[in-house]
PDB file of C-alpha atoms and ligand atoms in Angstrom:
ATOM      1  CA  UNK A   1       2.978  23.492 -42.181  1.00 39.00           C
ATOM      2  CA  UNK A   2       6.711  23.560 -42.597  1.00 41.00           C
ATOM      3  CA  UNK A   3       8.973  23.727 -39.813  1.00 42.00           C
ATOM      4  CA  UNK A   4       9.935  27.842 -40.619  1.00 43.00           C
ATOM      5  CA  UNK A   5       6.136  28.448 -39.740  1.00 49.00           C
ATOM      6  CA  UNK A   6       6.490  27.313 -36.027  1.00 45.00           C
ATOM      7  CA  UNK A   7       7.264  30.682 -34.101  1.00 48.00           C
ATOM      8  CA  UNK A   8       8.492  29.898 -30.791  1.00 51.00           C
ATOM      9  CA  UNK A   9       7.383  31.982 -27.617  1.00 48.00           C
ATOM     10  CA  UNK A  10       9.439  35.242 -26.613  1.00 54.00           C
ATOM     11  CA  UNK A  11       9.744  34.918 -23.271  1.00 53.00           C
ATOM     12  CA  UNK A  12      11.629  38.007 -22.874  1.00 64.00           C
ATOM     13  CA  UNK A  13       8.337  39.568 -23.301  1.00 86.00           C
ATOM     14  CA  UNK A  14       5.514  39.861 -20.483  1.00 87.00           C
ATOM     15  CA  UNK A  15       2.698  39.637 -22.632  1.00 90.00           C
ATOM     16  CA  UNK A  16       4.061  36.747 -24.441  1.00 92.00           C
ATOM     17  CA  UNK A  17       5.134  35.234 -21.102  1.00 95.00           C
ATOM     18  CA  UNK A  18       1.621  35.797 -19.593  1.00 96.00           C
ATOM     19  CA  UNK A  19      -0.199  33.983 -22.865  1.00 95.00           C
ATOM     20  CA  UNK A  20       2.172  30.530 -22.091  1.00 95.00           C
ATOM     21  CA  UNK A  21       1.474  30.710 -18.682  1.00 97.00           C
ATOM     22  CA  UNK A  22      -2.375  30.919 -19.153  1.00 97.00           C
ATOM     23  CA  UNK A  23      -1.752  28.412 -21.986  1.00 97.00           C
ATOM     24  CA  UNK A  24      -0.352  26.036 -19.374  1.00 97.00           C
ATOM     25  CA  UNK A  25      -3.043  26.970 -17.343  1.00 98.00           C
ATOM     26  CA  UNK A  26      -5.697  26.006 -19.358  1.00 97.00           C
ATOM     27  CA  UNK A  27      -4.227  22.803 -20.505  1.00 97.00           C
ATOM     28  CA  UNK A  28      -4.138  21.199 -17.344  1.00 98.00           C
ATOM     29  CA  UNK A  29      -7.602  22.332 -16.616  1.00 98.00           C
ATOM     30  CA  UNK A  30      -8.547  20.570 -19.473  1.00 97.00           C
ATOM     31  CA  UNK A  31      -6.998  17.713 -18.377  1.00 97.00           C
ATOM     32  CA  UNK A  32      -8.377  17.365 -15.326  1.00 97.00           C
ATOM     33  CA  UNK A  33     -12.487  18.344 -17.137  1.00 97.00           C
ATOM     34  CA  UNK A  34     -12.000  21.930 -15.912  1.00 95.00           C
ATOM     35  CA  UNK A  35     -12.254  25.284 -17.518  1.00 92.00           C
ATOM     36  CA  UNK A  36      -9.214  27.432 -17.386  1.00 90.00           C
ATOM     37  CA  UNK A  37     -11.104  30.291 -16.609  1.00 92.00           C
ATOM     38  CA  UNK A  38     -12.051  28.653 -13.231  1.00 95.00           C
ATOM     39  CA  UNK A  39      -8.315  29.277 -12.489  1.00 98.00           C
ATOM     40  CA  UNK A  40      -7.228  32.498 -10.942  1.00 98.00           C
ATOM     41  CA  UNK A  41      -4.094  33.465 -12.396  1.00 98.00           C
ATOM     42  CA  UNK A  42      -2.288  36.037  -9.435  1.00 98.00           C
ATOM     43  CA  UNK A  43       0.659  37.213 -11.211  1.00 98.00           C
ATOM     44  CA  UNK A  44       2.894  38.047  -8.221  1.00 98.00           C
ATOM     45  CA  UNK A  45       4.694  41.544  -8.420  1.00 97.00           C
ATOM     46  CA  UNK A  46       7.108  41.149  -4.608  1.00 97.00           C
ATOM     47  CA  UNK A  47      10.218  42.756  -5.310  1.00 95.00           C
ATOM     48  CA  UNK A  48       8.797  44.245  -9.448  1.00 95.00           C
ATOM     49  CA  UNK A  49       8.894  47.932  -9.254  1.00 94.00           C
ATOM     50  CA  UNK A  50       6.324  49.535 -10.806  1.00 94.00           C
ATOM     51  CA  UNK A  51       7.390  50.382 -14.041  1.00 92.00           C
ATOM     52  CA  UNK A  52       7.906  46.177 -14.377  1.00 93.00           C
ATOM     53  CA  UNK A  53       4.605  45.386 -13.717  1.00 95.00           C
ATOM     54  CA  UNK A  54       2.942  48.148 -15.937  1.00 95.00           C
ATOM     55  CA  UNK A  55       3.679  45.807 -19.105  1.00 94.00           C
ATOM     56  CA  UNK A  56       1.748  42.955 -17.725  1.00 96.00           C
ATOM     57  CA  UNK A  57      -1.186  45.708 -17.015  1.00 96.00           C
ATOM     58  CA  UNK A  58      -1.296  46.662 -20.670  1.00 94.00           C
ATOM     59  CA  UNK A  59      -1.147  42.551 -21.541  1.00 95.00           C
ATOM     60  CA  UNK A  60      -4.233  42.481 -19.999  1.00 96.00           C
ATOM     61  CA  UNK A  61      -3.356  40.855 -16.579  1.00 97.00           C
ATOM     62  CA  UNK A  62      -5.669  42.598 -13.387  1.00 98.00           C
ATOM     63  CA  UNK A  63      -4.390  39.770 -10.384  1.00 98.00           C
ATOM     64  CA  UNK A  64      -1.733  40.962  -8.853  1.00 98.00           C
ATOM     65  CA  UNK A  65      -0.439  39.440  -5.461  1.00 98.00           C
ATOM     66  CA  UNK A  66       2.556  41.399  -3.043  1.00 98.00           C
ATOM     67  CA  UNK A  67       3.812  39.851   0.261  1.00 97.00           C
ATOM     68  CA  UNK A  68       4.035  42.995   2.201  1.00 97.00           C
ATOM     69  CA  UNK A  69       1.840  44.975   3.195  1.00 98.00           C
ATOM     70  CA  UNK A  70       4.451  48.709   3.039  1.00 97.00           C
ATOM     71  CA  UNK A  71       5.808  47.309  -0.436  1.00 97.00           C
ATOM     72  CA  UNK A  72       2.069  47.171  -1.730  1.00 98.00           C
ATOM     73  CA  UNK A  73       1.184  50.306  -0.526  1.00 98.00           C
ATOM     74  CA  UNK A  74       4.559  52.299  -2.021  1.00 97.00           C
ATOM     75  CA  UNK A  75       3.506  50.864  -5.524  1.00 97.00           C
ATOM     76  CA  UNK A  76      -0.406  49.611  -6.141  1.00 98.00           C
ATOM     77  CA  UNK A  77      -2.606  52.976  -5.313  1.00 97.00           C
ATOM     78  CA  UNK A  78      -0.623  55.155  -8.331  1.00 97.00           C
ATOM     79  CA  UNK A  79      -1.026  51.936 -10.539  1.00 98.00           C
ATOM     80  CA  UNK A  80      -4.437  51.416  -9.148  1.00 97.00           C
ATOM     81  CA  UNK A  81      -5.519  54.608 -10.011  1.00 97.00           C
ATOM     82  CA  UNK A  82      -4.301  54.157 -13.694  1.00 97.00           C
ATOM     83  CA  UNK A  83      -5.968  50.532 -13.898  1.00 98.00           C
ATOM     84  CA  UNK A  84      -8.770  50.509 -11.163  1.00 98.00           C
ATOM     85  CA  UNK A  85     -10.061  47.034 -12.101  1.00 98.00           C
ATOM     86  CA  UNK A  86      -6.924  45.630 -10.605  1.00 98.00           C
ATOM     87  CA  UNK A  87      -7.578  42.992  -7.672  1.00 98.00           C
ATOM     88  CA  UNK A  88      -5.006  42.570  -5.311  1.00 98.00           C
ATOM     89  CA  UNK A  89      -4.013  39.949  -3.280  1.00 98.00           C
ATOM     90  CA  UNK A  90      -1.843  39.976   0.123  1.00 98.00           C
ATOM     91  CA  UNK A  91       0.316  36.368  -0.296  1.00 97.00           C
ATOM     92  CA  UNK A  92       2.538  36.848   2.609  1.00 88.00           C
ATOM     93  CA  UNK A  93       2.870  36.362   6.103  1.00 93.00           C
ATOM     94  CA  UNK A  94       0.846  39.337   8.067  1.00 97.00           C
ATOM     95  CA  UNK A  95       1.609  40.839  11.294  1.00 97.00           C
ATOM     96  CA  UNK A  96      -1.503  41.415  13.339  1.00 97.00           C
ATOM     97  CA  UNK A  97      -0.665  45.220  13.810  1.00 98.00           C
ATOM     98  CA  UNK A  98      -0.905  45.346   9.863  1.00 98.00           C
ATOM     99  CA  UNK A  99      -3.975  43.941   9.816  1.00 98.00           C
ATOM    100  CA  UNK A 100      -6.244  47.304   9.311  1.00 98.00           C
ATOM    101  CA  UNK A 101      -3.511  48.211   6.681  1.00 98.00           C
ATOM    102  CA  UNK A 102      -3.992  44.994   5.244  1.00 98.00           C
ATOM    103  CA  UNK A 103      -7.480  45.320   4.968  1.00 98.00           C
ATOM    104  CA  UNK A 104      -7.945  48.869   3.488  1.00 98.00           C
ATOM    105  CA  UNK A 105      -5.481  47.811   0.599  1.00 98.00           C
ATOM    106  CA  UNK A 106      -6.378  44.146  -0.461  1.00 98.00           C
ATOM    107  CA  UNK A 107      -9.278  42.440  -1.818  1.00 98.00           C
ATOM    108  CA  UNK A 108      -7.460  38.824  -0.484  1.00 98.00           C
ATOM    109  CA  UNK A 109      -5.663  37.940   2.638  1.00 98.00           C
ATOM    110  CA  UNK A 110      -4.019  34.434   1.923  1.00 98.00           C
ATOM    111  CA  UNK A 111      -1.973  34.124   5.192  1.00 95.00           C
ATOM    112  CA  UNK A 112      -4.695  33.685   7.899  1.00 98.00           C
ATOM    113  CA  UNK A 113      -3.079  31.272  10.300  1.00 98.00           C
ATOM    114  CA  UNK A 114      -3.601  32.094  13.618  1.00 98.00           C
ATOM    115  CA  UNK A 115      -5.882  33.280  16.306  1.00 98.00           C
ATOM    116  CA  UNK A 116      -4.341  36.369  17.295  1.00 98.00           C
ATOM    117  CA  UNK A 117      -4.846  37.433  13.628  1.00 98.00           C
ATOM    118  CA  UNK A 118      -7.841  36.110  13.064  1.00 98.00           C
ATOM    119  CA  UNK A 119      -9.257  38.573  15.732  1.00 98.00           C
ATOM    120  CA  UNK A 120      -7.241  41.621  14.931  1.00 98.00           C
ATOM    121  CA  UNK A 121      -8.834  41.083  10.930  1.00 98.00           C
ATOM    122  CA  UNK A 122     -11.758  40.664  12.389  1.00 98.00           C
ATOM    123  CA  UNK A 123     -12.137  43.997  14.268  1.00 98.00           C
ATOM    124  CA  UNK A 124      -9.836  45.889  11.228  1.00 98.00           C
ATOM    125  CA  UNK A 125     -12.879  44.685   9.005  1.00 98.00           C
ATOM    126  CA  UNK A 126     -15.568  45.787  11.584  1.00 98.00           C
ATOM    127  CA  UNK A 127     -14.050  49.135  11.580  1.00 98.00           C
ATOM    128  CA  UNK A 128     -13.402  49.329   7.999  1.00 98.00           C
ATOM    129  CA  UNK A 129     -16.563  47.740   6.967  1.00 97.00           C
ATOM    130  CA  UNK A 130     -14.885  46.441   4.206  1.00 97.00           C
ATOM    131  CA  UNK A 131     -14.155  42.275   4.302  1.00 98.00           C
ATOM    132  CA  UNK A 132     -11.552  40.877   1.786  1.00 98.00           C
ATOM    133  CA  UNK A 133     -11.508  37.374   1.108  1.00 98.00           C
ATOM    134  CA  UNK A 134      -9.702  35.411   3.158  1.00 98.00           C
ATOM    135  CA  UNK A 135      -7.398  31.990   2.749  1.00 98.00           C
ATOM    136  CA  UNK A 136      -6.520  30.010   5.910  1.00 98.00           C
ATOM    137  CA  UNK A 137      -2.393  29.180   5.007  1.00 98.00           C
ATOM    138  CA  UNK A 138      -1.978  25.269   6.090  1.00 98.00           C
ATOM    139  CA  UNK A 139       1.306  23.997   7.338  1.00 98.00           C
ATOM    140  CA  UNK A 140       0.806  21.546   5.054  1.00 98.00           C
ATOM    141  CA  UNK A 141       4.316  19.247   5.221  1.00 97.00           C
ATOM    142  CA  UNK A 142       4.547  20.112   8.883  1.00 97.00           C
ATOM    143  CA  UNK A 143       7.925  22.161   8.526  1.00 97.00           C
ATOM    144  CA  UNK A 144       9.501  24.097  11.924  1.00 94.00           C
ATOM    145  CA  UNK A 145      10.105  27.459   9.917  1.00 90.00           C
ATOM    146  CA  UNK A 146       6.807  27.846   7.688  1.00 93.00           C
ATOM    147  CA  UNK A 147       3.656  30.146   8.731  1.00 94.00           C
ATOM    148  CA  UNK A 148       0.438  28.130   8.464  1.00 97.00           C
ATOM    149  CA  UNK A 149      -1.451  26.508  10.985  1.00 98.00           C
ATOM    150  CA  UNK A 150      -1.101  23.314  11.983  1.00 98.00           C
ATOM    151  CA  UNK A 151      -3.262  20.728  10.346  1.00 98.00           C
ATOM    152  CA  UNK A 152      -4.979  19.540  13.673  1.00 98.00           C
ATOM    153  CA  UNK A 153      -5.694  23.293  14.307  1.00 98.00           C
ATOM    154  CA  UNK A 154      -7.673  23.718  11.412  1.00 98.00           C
ATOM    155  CA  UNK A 155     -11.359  23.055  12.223  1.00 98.00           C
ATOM    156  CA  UNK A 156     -10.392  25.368  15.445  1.00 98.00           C
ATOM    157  CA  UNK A 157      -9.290  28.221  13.729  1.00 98.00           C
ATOM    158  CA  UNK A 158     -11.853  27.853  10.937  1.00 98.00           C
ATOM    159  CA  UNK A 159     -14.563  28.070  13.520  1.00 98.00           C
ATOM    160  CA  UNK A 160     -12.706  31.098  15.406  1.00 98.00           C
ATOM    161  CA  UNK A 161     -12.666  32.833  11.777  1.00 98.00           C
ATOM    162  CA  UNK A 162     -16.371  32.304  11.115  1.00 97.00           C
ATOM    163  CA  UNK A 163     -17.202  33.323  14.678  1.00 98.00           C
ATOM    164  CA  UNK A 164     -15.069  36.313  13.921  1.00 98.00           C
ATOM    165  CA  UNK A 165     -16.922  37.467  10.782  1.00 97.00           C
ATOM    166  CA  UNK A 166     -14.226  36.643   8.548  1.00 98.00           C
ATOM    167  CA  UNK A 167     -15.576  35.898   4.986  1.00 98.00           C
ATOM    168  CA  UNK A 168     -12.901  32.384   4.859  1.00 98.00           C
ATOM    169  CA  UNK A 169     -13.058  30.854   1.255  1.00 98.00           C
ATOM    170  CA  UNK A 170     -10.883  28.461   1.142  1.00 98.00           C
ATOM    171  CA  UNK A 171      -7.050  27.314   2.338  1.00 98.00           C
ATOM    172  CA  UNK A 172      -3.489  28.148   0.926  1.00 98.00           C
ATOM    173  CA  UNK A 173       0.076  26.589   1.599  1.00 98.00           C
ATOM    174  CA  UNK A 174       3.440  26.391   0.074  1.00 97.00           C
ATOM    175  CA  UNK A 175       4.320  22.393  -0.055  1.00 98.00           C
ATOM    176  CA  UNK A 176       8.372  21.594   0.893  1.00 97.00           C
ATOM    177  CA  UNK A 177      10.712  22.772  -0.997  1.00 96.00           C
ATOM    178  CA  UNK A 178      12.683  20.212  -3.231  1.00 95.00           C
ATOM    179  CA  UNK A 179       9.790  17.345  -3.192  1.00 96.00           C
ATOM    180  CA  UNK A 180       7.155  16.429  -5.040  1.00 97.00           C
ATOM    181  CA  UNK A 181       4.322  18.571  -4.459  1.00 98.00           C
ATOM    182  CA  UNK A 182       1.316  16.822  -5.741  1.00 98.00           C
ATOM    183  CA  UNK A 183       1.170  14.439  -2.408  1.00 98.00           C
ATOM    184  CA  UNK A 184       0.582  18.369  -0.400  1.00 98.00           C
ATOM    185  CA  UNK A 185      -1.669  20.023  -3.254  1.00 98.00           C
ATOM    186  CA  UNK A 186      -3.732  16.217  -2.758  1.00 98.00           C
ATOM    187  CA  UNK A 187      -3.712  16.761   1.098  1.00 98.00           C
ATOM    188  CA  UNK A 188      -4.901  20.714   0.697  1.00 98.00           C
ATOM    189  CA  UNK A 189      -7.390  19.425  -1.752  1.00 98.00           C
ATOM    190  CA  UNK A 190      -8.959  16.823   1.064  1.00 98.00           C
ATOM    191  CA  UNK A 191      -8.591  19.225   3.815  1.00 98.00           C
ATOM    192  CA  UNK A 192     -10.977  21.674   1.767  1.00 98.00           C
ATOM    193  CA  UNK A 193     -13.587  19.155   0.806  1.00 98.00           C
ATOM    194  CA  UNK A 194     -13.802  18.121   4.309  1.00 98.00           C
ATOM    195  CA  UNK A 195     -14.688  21.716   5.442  1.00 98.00           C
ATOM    196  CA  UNK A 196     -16.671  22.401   2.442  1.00 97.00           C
ATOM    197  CA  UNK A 197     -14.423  25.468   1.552  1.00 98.00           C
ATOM    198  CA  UNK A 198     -14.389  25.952  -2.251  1.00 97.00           C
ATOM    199  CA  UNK A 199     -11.234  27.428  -3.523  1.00 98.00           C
ATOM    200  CA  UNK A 200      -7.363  26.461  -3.142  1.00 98.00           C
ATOM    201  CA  UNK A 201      -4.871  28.405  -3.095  1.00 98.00           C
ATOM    202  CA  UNK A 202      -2.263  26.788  -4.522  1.00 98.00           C
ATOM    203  CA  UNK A 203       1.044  26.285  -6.653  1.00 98.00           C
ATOM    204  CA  UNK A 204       4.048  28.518  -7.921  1.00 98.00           C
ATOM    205  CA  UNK A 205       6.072  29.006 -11.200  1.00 97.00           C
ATOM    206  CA  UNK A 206       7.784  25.352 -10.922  1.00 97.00           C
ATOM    207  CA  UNK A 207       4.523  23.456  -9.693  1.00 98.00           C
ATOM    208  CA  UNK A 208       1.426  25.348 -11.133  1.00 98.00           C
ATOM    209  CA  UNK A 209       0.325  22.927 -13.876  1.00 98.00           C
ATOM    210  CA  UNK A 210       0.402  19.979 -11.053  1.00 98.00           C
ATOM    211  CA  UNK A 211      -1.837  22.365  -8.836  1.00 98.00           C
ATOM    212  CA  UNK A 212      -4.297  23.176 -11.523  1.00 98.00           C
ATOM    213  CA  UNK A 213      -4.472  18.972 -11.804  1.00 98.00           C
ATOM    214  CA  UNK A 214      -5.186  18.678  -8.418  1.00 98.00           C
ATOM    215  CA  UNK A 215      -7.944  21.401  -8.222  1.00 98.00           C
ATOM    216  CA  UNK A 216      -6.348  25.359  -7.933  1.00 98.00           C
ATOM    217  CA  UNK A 217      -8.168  27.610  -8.069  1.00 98.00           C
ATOM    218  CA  UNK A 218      -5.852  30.359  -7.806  1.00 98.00           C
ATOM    219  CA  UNK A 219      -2.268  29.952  -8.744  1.00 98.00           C
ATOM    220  CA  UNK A 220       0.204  32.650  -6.942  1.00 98.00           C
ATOM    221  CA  UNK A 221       2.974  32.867 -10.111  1.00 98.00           C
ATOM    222  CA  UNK A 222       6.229  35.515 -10.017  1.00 97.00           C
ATOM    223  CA  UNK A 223       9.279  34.189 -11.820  1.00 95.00           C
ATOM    224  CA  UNK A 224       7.291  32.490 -14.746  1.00 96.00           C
ATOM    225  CA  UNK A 225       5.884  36.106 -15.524  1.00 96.00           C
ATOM    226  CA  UNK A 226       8.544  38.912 -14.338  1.00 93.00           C
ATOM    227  CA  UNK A 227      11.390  36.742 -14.556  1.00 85.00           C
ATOM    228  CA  UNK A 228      13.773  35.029 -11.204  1.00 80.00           C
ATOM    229  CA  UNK A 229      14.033  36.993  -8.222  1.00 72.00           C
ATOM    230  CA  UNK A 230      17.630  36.985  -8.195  1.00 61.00           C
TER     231      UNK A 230
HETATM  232  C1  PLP B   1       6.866  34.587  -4.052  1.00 91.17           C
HETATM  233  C2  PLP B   1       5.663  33.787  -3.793  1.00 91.17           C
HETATM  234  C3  PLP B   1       5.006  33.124  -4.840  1.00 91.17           C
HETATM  235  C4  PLP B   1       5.494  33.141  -6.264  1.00 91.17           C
HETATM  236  O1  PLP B   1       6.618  32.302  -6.400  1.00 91.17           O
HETATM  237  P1  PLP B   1       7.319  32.032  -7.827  1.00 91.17           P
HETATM  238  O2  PLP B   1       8.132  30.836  -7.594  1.00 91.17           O
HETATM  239  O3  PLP B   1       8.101  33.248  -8.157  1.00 91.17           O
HETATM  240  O4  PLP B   1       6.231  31.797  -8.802  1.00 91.17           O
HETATM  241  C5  PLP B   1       3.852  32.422  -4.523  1.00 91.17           C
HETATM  242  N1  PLP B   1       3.365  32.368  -3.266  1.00 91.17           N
HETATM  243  C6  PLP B   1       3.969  32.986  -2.232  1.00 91.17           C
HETATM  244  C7  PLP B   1       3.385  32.871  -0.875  1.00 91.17           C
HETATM  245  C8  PLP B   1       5.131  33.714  -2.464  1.00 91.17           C
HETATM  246  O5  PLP B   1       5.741  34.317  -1.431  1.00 91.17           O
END
């Protein structure tokens, strides 16, 4: 093949940015003996009006992920209603007065961290009868600022989320910013095992490939598909 053959990807275009993600995706599966398709791509729309997201909905993308709860409800049920296979996860941090909003609109809660939410999910999803999967968010470097529990809390607030009826598969964080994050994704990865929780939230646009290595199952991704935030 000469070298005029070689079409580079058009990243100015979602579809074509989706297929090099997934590409990227399924490479480092490979490398670590797993299938891409046991990777959860959740193509994260925060801050993408509508008519942005709609060309990654005719690519063929159905994982979405928002971060709040009023933002998701302004945008999803008219695209919803267009593309009703669409699962949609809540990424963010989640006020326990949102919770029943929460619960009505999303298929998975990421940010379970603490007890007080914990029992307000619990009783939105009693009343609902409806029970989204749900991620316990780690704290996983320890930083002042960042939502998660506390590492020592875990086994706690796992048990409080059980005992609460909450269907918990697995745990989610967002390592430190500027470091290396395959020592966190590694530490996630443990933590998991330990409480024999199967799935991992975990890794971003500039650290996805790194938490597919270490055992994602779903990777939360924005700028790589829609392009920096700004
Ligand atoms: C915004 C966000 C992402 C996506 O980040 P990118 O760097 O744009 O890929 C992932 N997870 C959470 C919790 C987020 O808030």
């Amino acid at each position: 093949m000469s070298q005029t053959e070689i079409s580079p990807i058009d990243t100015s275009n979602a579809g074509a940015r989706l297929v090099a993600v997934q590409d990227h995706i399924a490479r480092s599966a490979a490398l670590a003996g797993r299938r891409g398709a046991d990777v959860t791509l959740i193509a994260i729309s925060k801050t993408v009006a509508a008519e942005g997201i709609v060309p990654l909905l005719e690519a063929g993308q159905r994982v979405f992920g928002e971060n709040r709860v009023q933002e998701a409800e302004a945008k999803w049920p008219a695209l919803r209603a267009a593309w009703p296979d669409v699962t949609l996860h809540l990424v963010g941090q989640l006020q326990s007065n949102k919770a029943a909003d929460a619960v009505a609109l999303f298929d998975a809660i990421h940010g379970v961290d603490r007890s007080s939410l914990v029992q307000a999910l619990g009783k939105a999803m009693a009343a609902a009868g409806r029970r989204p999967d749900c991620f316990l968010q780690v704290n996983i470097g320890a930083e002042e600022q960042k939502g998660g529990c506390a590492i020592a809390d875990l086994p706690a607030l796992l048990a409080e989320g059980r005992a609460a009826g909450l269907p918990i598969v697995g745990l989610m964080a967002v390592p430190p910013a500027g470091v290396e994050s395959a020592p966190y994704f590694a530490l996630l990865a443990k933590l998991a095992k330990a409480h024999g929780l199967p799935r991992l939230s975990m890794g971003m646009s500039g650290d996805y490939e790194t938490a597919v290595l270490l055992g994602a199952t779903e990777v939360r991704i924005g700028a790589a598909l829609f392009g920096s935030r700004g």
